[in-house]
Amino acid sequence: EAGVAQSPRYKIIEKRQSVAFWCNPISGHATLYWYQQILGQGPKLLIQFQNNGVVDDSQLPKDRFSAERLKGVDSTLKIQPAKLEDSAVYLCASSRTYGTSEEQYFGPGTRLTVT
Amino acid sequence: AQTVTQSQPEMSVQEAETVTLSCTYDTSESDYYLFWYKQPPSRQMILVIRQEAYKQQNATENRFSVNFQKAAKSFSLKISDSQLGDAAMYFCAYLGYGGSQGNLIFGKGTKLSVKP
């Protein structure tokens, strides 16, 4: 089966610009996650969707970050306006359903550089 | 709040030898899962091995095994017969039952190099 797809793979923008990332989860996976991985650190969960509803967005900086998952399939993460500290790899992951025991499958990530 | 600590930023092993990566965690929960993920350079993160806290038996997946010490809150990964393809960043992660299910909490990672 096809894995989690993300695009673009790389993006360079100037601070105060906006940017959007796209994720298509594994077919049939109900739960989708966005993680931020800053260089030298492990990934940190930003937001979690169950179908098209938000389960957890407690670590999402809502003044500049937004995410949606229309129709419960693919998802978009947006940053507006970007800051230098947003430079990171943004990982999307999906799991078959919602629950602690479910394995999360990760995409290749989008590497964002803010100059 | 739960935390995961990986105290070895980098490790090196000779091909065919055995290496152990360390991980400690802090939690007040009694039930949880622990994971080791592998992230090769420029490639996606994949699950290596998983351990349920309620199981006393250490998990094993081919050349990969863990030493789970619940009382000590320690979860180390042993890689036997190391291969060149094992070179990658390895992340230890915690997943609890409380709060947001699915909120993996990662350590900072250990970069493993394999020498031919």
mmCIF file of C-alpha atoms in Angstrom:
data_model
loop_
_atom_site.group_PDB
_atom_site.id
_atom_site.type_symbol
_atom_site.label_atom_id
_atom_site.label_comp_id
_atom_site.label_asym_id
_atom_site.label_seq_id
_atom_site.Cartn_x
_atom_site.Cartn_y
_atom_site.Cartn_z
ATOM 1 C CA GLU A 1 0.000 0.000 0.000
ATOM 2 C CA ALA A 2 1.109 3.562 -0.588
ATOM 3 C CA GLY A 3 2.614 5.380 2.361
ATOM 4 C CA VAL A 4 1.923 8.836 3.755
ATOM 5 C CA ALA A 5 2.571 11.455 1.090
ATOM 6 C CA GLN A 6 3.700 15.005 1.787
ATOM 7 C CA SER A 7 4.462 17.982 -0.397
ATOM 8 C CA PRO A 8 6.470 19.995 -0.958
ATOM 9 C CA ARG A 9 9.594 18.242 0.317
ATOM 10 C CA TYR A 10 11.497 21.495 0.728
ATOM 11 C CA LYS A 11 10.432 25.120 1.089
ATOM 12 C CA ILE A 12 12.393 28.305 1.659
ATOM 13 C CA ILE A 13 10.543 31.493 2.554
ATOM 14 C CA GLU A 14 11.284 34.837 4.132
ATOM 15 C CA LYS A 15 9.995 35.725 7.570
ATOM 16 C CA ARG A 16 6.494 37.162 7.623
ATOM 17 C CA GLN A 17 5.543 35.230 4.486
ATOM 18 C CA SER A 18 2.952 32.477 4.530
ATOM 19 C CA VAL A 19 3.386 28.813 3.628
ATOM 20 C CA ALA A 20 1.219 25.718 3.357
ATOM 21 C CA PHE A 21 2.036 22.036 3.580
ATOM 22 C CA TRP A 22 -0.058 19.187 2.273
ATOM 23 C CA CYS A 23 -0.433 15.645 3.570
ATOM 24 C CA ASN A 24 -2.258 12.632 2.169
ATOM 25 C CA PRO A 25 -2.482 9.788 4.702
ATOM 26 C CA ILE A 26 -2.546 6.088 4.031
ATOM 27 C CA SER A 27 -5.862 5.124 2.493
ATOM 28 C CA GLY A 28 -8.432 4.267 5.115
ATOM 29 C CA HIS A 29 -6.540 5.771 8.027
ATOM 30 C CA ALA A 30 -8.898 7.766 10.197
ATOM 31 C CA THR A 31 -6.373 9.569 12.370
ATOM 32 C CA LEU A 32 -3.888 12.136 11.101
ATOM 33 C CA TYR A 33 -1.104 13.909 12.984
ATOM 34 C CA TRP A 34 1.139 16.891 12.290
ATOM 35 C CA TYR A 35 4.500 17.043 14.080
ATOM 36 C CA GLN A 36 7.172 19.735 14.145
ATOM 37 C CA GLN A 37 10.773 18.520 14.306
ATOM 38 C CA ILE A 38 13.311 21.251 15.018
ATOM 39 C CA LEU A 39 16.916 20.407 14.178
ATOM 40 C CA GLY A 40 18.527 18.405 16.972
ATOM 41 C CA GLN A 41 15.228 17.531 18.656
ATOM 42 C CA GLY A 42 12.599 14.870 18.450
ATOM 43 C CA PRO A 43 9.249 15.528 16.804
ATOM 44 C CA LYS A 44 6.617 17.422 18.760
ATOM 45 C CA LEU A 45 2.905 16.926 18.107
ATOM 46 C CA LEU A 46 1.143 20.039 16.800
ATOM 47 C CA ILE A 47 -2.320 18.746 16.034
ATOM 48 C CA GLN A 48 -4.245 15.502 15.784
ATOM 49 C CA PHE A 49 -7.370 14.807 13.724
ATOM 50 C CA GLN A 50 -9.849 11.979 14.006
ATOM 51 C CA ASN A 51 -11.578 11.930 10.621
ATOM 52 C CA ASN A 52 -12.228 15.639 10.034
ATOM 53 C CA GLY A 53 -12.472 16.639 13.691
ATOM 54 C CA VAL A 54 -9.678 18.001 15.866
ATOM 55 C CA VAL A 55 -8.792 15.727 18.797
ATOM 56 C CA ASP A 56 -5.854 17.685 20.198
ATOM 57 C CA ASP A 57 -4.379 21.025 19.154
ATOM 58 C CA SER A 58 -3.038 22.072 22.534
ATOM 59 C CA GLN A 59 0.516 22.552 21.218
ATOM 60 C CA LEU A 60 -0.427 24.373 18.024
ATOM 61 C CA PRO A 61 0.548 28.089 18.068
ATOM 62 C CA LYS A 62 -2.868 29.214 16.971
ATOM 63 C CA ASP A 63 -1.899 32.834 16.425
ATOM 64 C CA ARG A 64 0.054 31.800 13.326
ATOM 65 C CA PHE A 65 -0.570 28.121 12.626
ATOM 66 C CA SER A 66 -3.764 26.602 11.288
ATOM 67 C CA ALA A 67 -4.675 23.178 9.994
ATOM 68 C CA GLU A 68 -7.661 21.571 8.391
ATOM 69 C CA ARG A 69 -8.702 18.157 7.238
ATOM 70 C CA LEU A 70 -11.700 18.611 5.020
ATOM 71 C CA LYS A 71 -13.605 15.440 4.098
ATOM 72 C CA GLY A 72 -11.508 13.488 6.585
ATOM 73 C CA VAL A 73 -8.803 12.535 4.103
ATOM 74 C CA ASP A 74 -5.929 14.845 3.196
ATOM 75 C CA SER A 75 -4.838 17.740 5.342
ATOM 76 C CA THR A 76 -3.200 21.150 5.044
ATOM 77 C CA LEU A 77 -1.033 22.885 7.628
ATOM 78 C CA LYS A 78 -0.527 26.628 7.200
ATOM 79 C CA ILE A 79 1.813 29.120 8.809
ATOM 80 C CA GLN A 80 1.000 32.818 8.510
ATOM 81 C CA PRO A 81 3.129 34.819 9.123
ATOM 82 C CA ALA A 82 6.261 32.686 9.446
ATOM 83 C CA LYS A 83 8.978 33.409 11.979
ATOM 84 C CA LEU A 84 12.623 32.356 11.970
ATOM 85 C CA GLU A 85 11.953 29.850 14.761
ATOM 86 C CA ASP A 86 9.479 28.010 12.527
ATOM 87 C CA SER A 87 12.389 26.550 10.568
ATOM 88 C CA ALA A 88 11.938 22.821 11.034
ATOM 89 C CA VAL A 89 10.823 19.610 9.396
ATOM 90 C CA TYR A 90 7.054 19.193 9.450
ATOM 91 C CA LEU A 91 6.058 15.558 9.626
ATOM 92 C CA CYS A 92 2.670 14.136 8.878
ATOM 93 C CA ALA A 93 1.648 10.749 10.242
ATOM 94 C CA SER A 94 -1.472 8.630 10.116
ATOM 95 C CA SER A 95 -2.906 5.666 11.966
ATOM 96 C CA ARG A 96 -5.712 3.274 11.213
ATOM 97 C CA THR A 97 -7.853 4.544 14.026
ATOM 98 C CA TYR A 98 -7.731 6.492 17.256
ATOM 99 C CA GLY A 99 -6.181 4.804 20.242
ATOM 100 C CA THR A 100 -2.990 4.379 22.157
ATOM 101 C CA SER A 101 -2.047 1.053 20.645
ATOM 102 C CA GLU A 102 -2.323 2.160 17.034
ATOM 103 C CA GLU A 103 0.905 2.410 15.094
ATOM 104 C CA GLN A 104 1.619 5.758 13.511
ATOM 105 C CA TYR A 105 3.044 5.778 9.983
ATOM 106 C CA PHE A 106 5.135 8.795 9.068
ATOM 107 C CA GLY A 107 5.578 10.649 5.822
ATOM 108 C CA PRO A 108 8.943 11.908 4.515
ATOM 109 C CA GLY A 109 8.373 15.405 5.899
ATOM 110 C CA THR A 110 8.610 18.951 4.561
ATOM 111 C CA ARG A 111 11.779 20.815 5.427
ATOM 112 C CA LEU A 112 10.988 24.511 5.958
ATOM 113 C CA THR A 113 13.682 27.163 6.067
ATOM 114 C CA VAL A 114 12.661 30.667 7.113
ATOM 115 C CA THR A 115 15.222 33.363 6.286
ATOM 116 C CA ALA B 1 4.165 15.986 32.231
ATOM 117 C CA GLN B 2 5.906 13.037 30.693
ATOM 118 C CA THR B 3 9.479 13.398 29.478
ATOM 119 C CA VAL B 4 11.845 11.186 27.514
ATOM 120 C CA THR B 5 15.617 11.479 27.806
ATOM 121 C CA GLN B 6 18.224 10.037 25.489
ATOM 122 C CA SER B 7 21.613 10.770 27.002
ATOM 123 C CA GLN B 8 23.730 9.627 24.050
ATOM 124 C CA PRO B 9 23.655 12.177 21.210
ATOM 125 C CA GLU B 10 25.884 9.952 19.068
ATOM 126 C CA MET B 11 26.984 6.336 19.086
ATOM 127 C CA SER B 12 29.218 4.318 16.823
ATOM 128 C CA VAL B 13 29.414 0.570 16.245
ATOM 129 C CA GLN B 14 31.466 -1.724 14.083
ATOM 130 C CA GLU B 15 29.594 -3.725 11.495
ATOM 131 C CA ALA B 16 28.460 -7.105 12.890
ATOM 132 C CA GLU B 17 28.923 -5.929 16.483
ATOM 133 C CA THR B 18 26.267 -5.166 19.094
ATOM 134 C CA VAL B 19 25.292 -1.724 20.337
ATOM 135 C CA THR B 20 22.902 -0.529 23.039
ATOM 136 C CA LEU B 21 21.084 2.793 22.940
ATOM 137 C CA SER B 22 19.810 4.220 26.218
ATOM 138 C CA CYS B 23 16.500 5.849 27.043
ATOM 139 C CA THR B 24 14.923 6.930 30.302
ATOM 140 C CA TYR B 25 11.507 8.433 30.819
ATOM 141 C CA ASP B 26 9.469 10.049 33.509
ATOM 142 C CA THR B 27 5.774 9.431 34.076
ATOM 143 C CA SER B 28 3.242 9.028 36.825
ATOM 144 C CA GLU B 29 1.089 6.698 34.725
ATOM 145 C CA SER B 30 1.103 2.960 35.244
ATOM 146 C CA ASP B 31 -0.023 1.968 31.758
ATOM 147 C CA TYR B 32 1.684 3.232 28.632
ATOM 148 C CA TYR B 33 3.586 2.232 25.524
ATOM 149 C CA LEU B 34 7.218 2.779 24.643
ATOM 150 C CA PHE B 35 8.662 2.821 21.149
ATOM 151 C CA TRP B 36 11.908 3.017 19.278
ATOM 152 C CA TYR B 37 11.726 4.769 15.909
ATOM 153 C CA LYS B 38 14.425 4.848 13.240
ATOM 154 C CA GLN B 39 14.884 7.885 11.000
ATOM 155 C CA PRO B 40 17.408 7.292 8.188
ATOM 156 C CA PRO B 41 18.929 10.377 6.541
ATOM 157 C CA SER B 42 16.357 12.108 4.332
ATOM 158 C CA ARG B 43 13.945 9.222 4.753
ATOM 159 C CA GLN B 44 10.816 8.736 6.756
ATOM 160 C CA MET B 45 10.630 7.595 10.313
ATOM 161 C CA ILE B 46 9.740 3.957 10.806
ATOM 162 C CA LEU B 47 8.793 1.961 13.871
ATOM 163 C CA VAL B 48 11.498 -0.432 15.043
ATOM 164 C CA ILE B 49 9.985 -1.969 18.140
ATOM 165 C CA ARG B 50 7.164 -1.441 20.653
ATOM 166 C CA GLN B 51 6.779 -2.374 24.315
ATOM 167 C CA GLU B 52 3.581 -2.381 26.358
ATOM 168 C CA ALA B 53 4.277 -1.377 29.953
ATOM 169 C CA TYR B 54 2.007 -4.050 31.381
ATOM 170 C CA LYS B 55 4.065 -6.795 29.727
ATOM 171 C CA GLN B 56 7.069 -7.973 31.699
ATOM 172 C CA GLN B 57 8.594 -9.777 28.748
ATOM 173 C CA ASN B 58 10.986 -7.673 26.713
ATOM 174 C CA ALA B 59 9.983 -7.128 23.092
ATOM 175 C CA THR B 60 12.123 -8.563 20.292
ATOM 176 C CA GLU B 61 12.058 -7.976 16.540
ATOM 177 C CA ASN B 62 14.735 -9.957 14.705
ATOM 178 C CA ARG B 63 18.069 -8.242 15.509
ATOM 179 C CA PHE B 64 16.399 -5.603 17.687
ATOM 180 C CA SER B 65 15.504 -6.152 21.326
ATOM 181 C CA VAL B 66 14.745 -3.980 24.311
ATOM 182 C CA ASN B 67 15.604 -4.048 27.981
ATOM 183 C CA PHE B 68 12.553 -2.635 29.723
ATOM 184 C CA GLN B 69 13.008 -1.817 33.401
ATOM 185 C CA LYS B 70 9.690 -0.369 34.553
ATOM 186 C CA ALA B 71 10.729 0.470 38.097
ATOM 187 C CA ALA B 72 13.836 2.259 36.868
ATOM 188 C CA LYS B 73 11.885 3.860 33.989
ATOM 189 C CA SER B 74 14.516 2.677 31.570
ATOM 190 C CA PHE B 75 13.999 1.416 28.021
ATOM 191 C CA SER B 76 17.174 0.592 26.112
ATOM 192 C CA LEU B 77 17.469 -0.743 22.560
ATOM 193 C CA LYS B 78 19.970 -3.428 21.646
ATOM 194 C CA ILE B 79 20.936 -3.916 18.033
ATOM 195 C CA SER B 80 22.739 -7.190 17.353
ATOM 196 C CA ASP B 81 24.842 -7.997 14.288
ATOM 197 C CA SER B 82 24.823 -4.331 13.234
ATOM 198 C CA GLN B 83 24.501 -3.648 9.526
ATOM 199 C CA LEU B 84 25.397 -0.595 7.445
ATOM 200 C CA GLY B 85 21.695 0.006 6.895
ATOM 201 C CA ASP B 86 21.188 0.471 10.630
ATOM 202 C CA ALA B 87 22.913 3.863 10.453
ATOM 203 C CA ALA B 88 20.260 6.438 11.330
ATOM 204 C CA MET B 89 18.805 8.630 14.059
ATOM 205 C CA TYR B 90 17.025 6.563 16.671
ATOM 206 C CA PHE B 91 14.260 8.097 18.737
ATOM 207 C CA CYS B 92 12.774 6.734 21.899
ATOM 208 C CA ALA B 93 9.110 7.676 22.352
ATOM 209 C CA TYR B 94 6.433 7.441 25.041
ATOM 210 C CA LEU B 95 2.699 7.137 24.541
ATOM 211 C CA GLY B 96 0.374 7.316 27.506
ATOM 212 C CA TYR B 97 -3.230 6.455 28.074
ATOM 213 C CA GLY B 98 -4.044 9.677 29.805
ATOM 214 C CA GLY B 99 -4.733 12.921 27.972
ATOM 215 C CA SER B 100 -4.419 12.835 24.217
ATOM 216 C CA GLN B 101 -4.129 9.325 22.907
ATOM 217 C CA GLY B 102 -1.719 9.383 20.017
ATOM 218 C CA ASN B 103 0.466 12.146 21.462
ATOM 219 C CA LEU B 104 3.868 10.534 21.046
ATOM 220 C CA ILE B 105 6.498 12.192 23.237
ATOM 221 C CA PHE B 106 9.953 11.825 21.723
ATOM 222 C CA GLY B 107 13.463 12.068 23.089
ATOM 223 C CA LYS B 108 16.082 14.127 21.279
ATOM 224 C CA GLY B 109 17.467 11.113 19.490
ATOM 225 C CA THR B 110 20.731 9.224 19.160
ATOM 226 C CA LYS B 111 22.676 9.288 15.922
ATOM 227 C CA LEU B 112 24.055 5.833 15.213
ATOM 228 C CA SER B 113 26.981 5.367 12.860
ATOM 229 C CA VAL B 114 27.995 1.931 11.606
ATOM 230 C CA LYS B 115 31.607 1.436 10.571
ATOM 231 C CA PRO B 116 32.437 -1.148 7.878
#
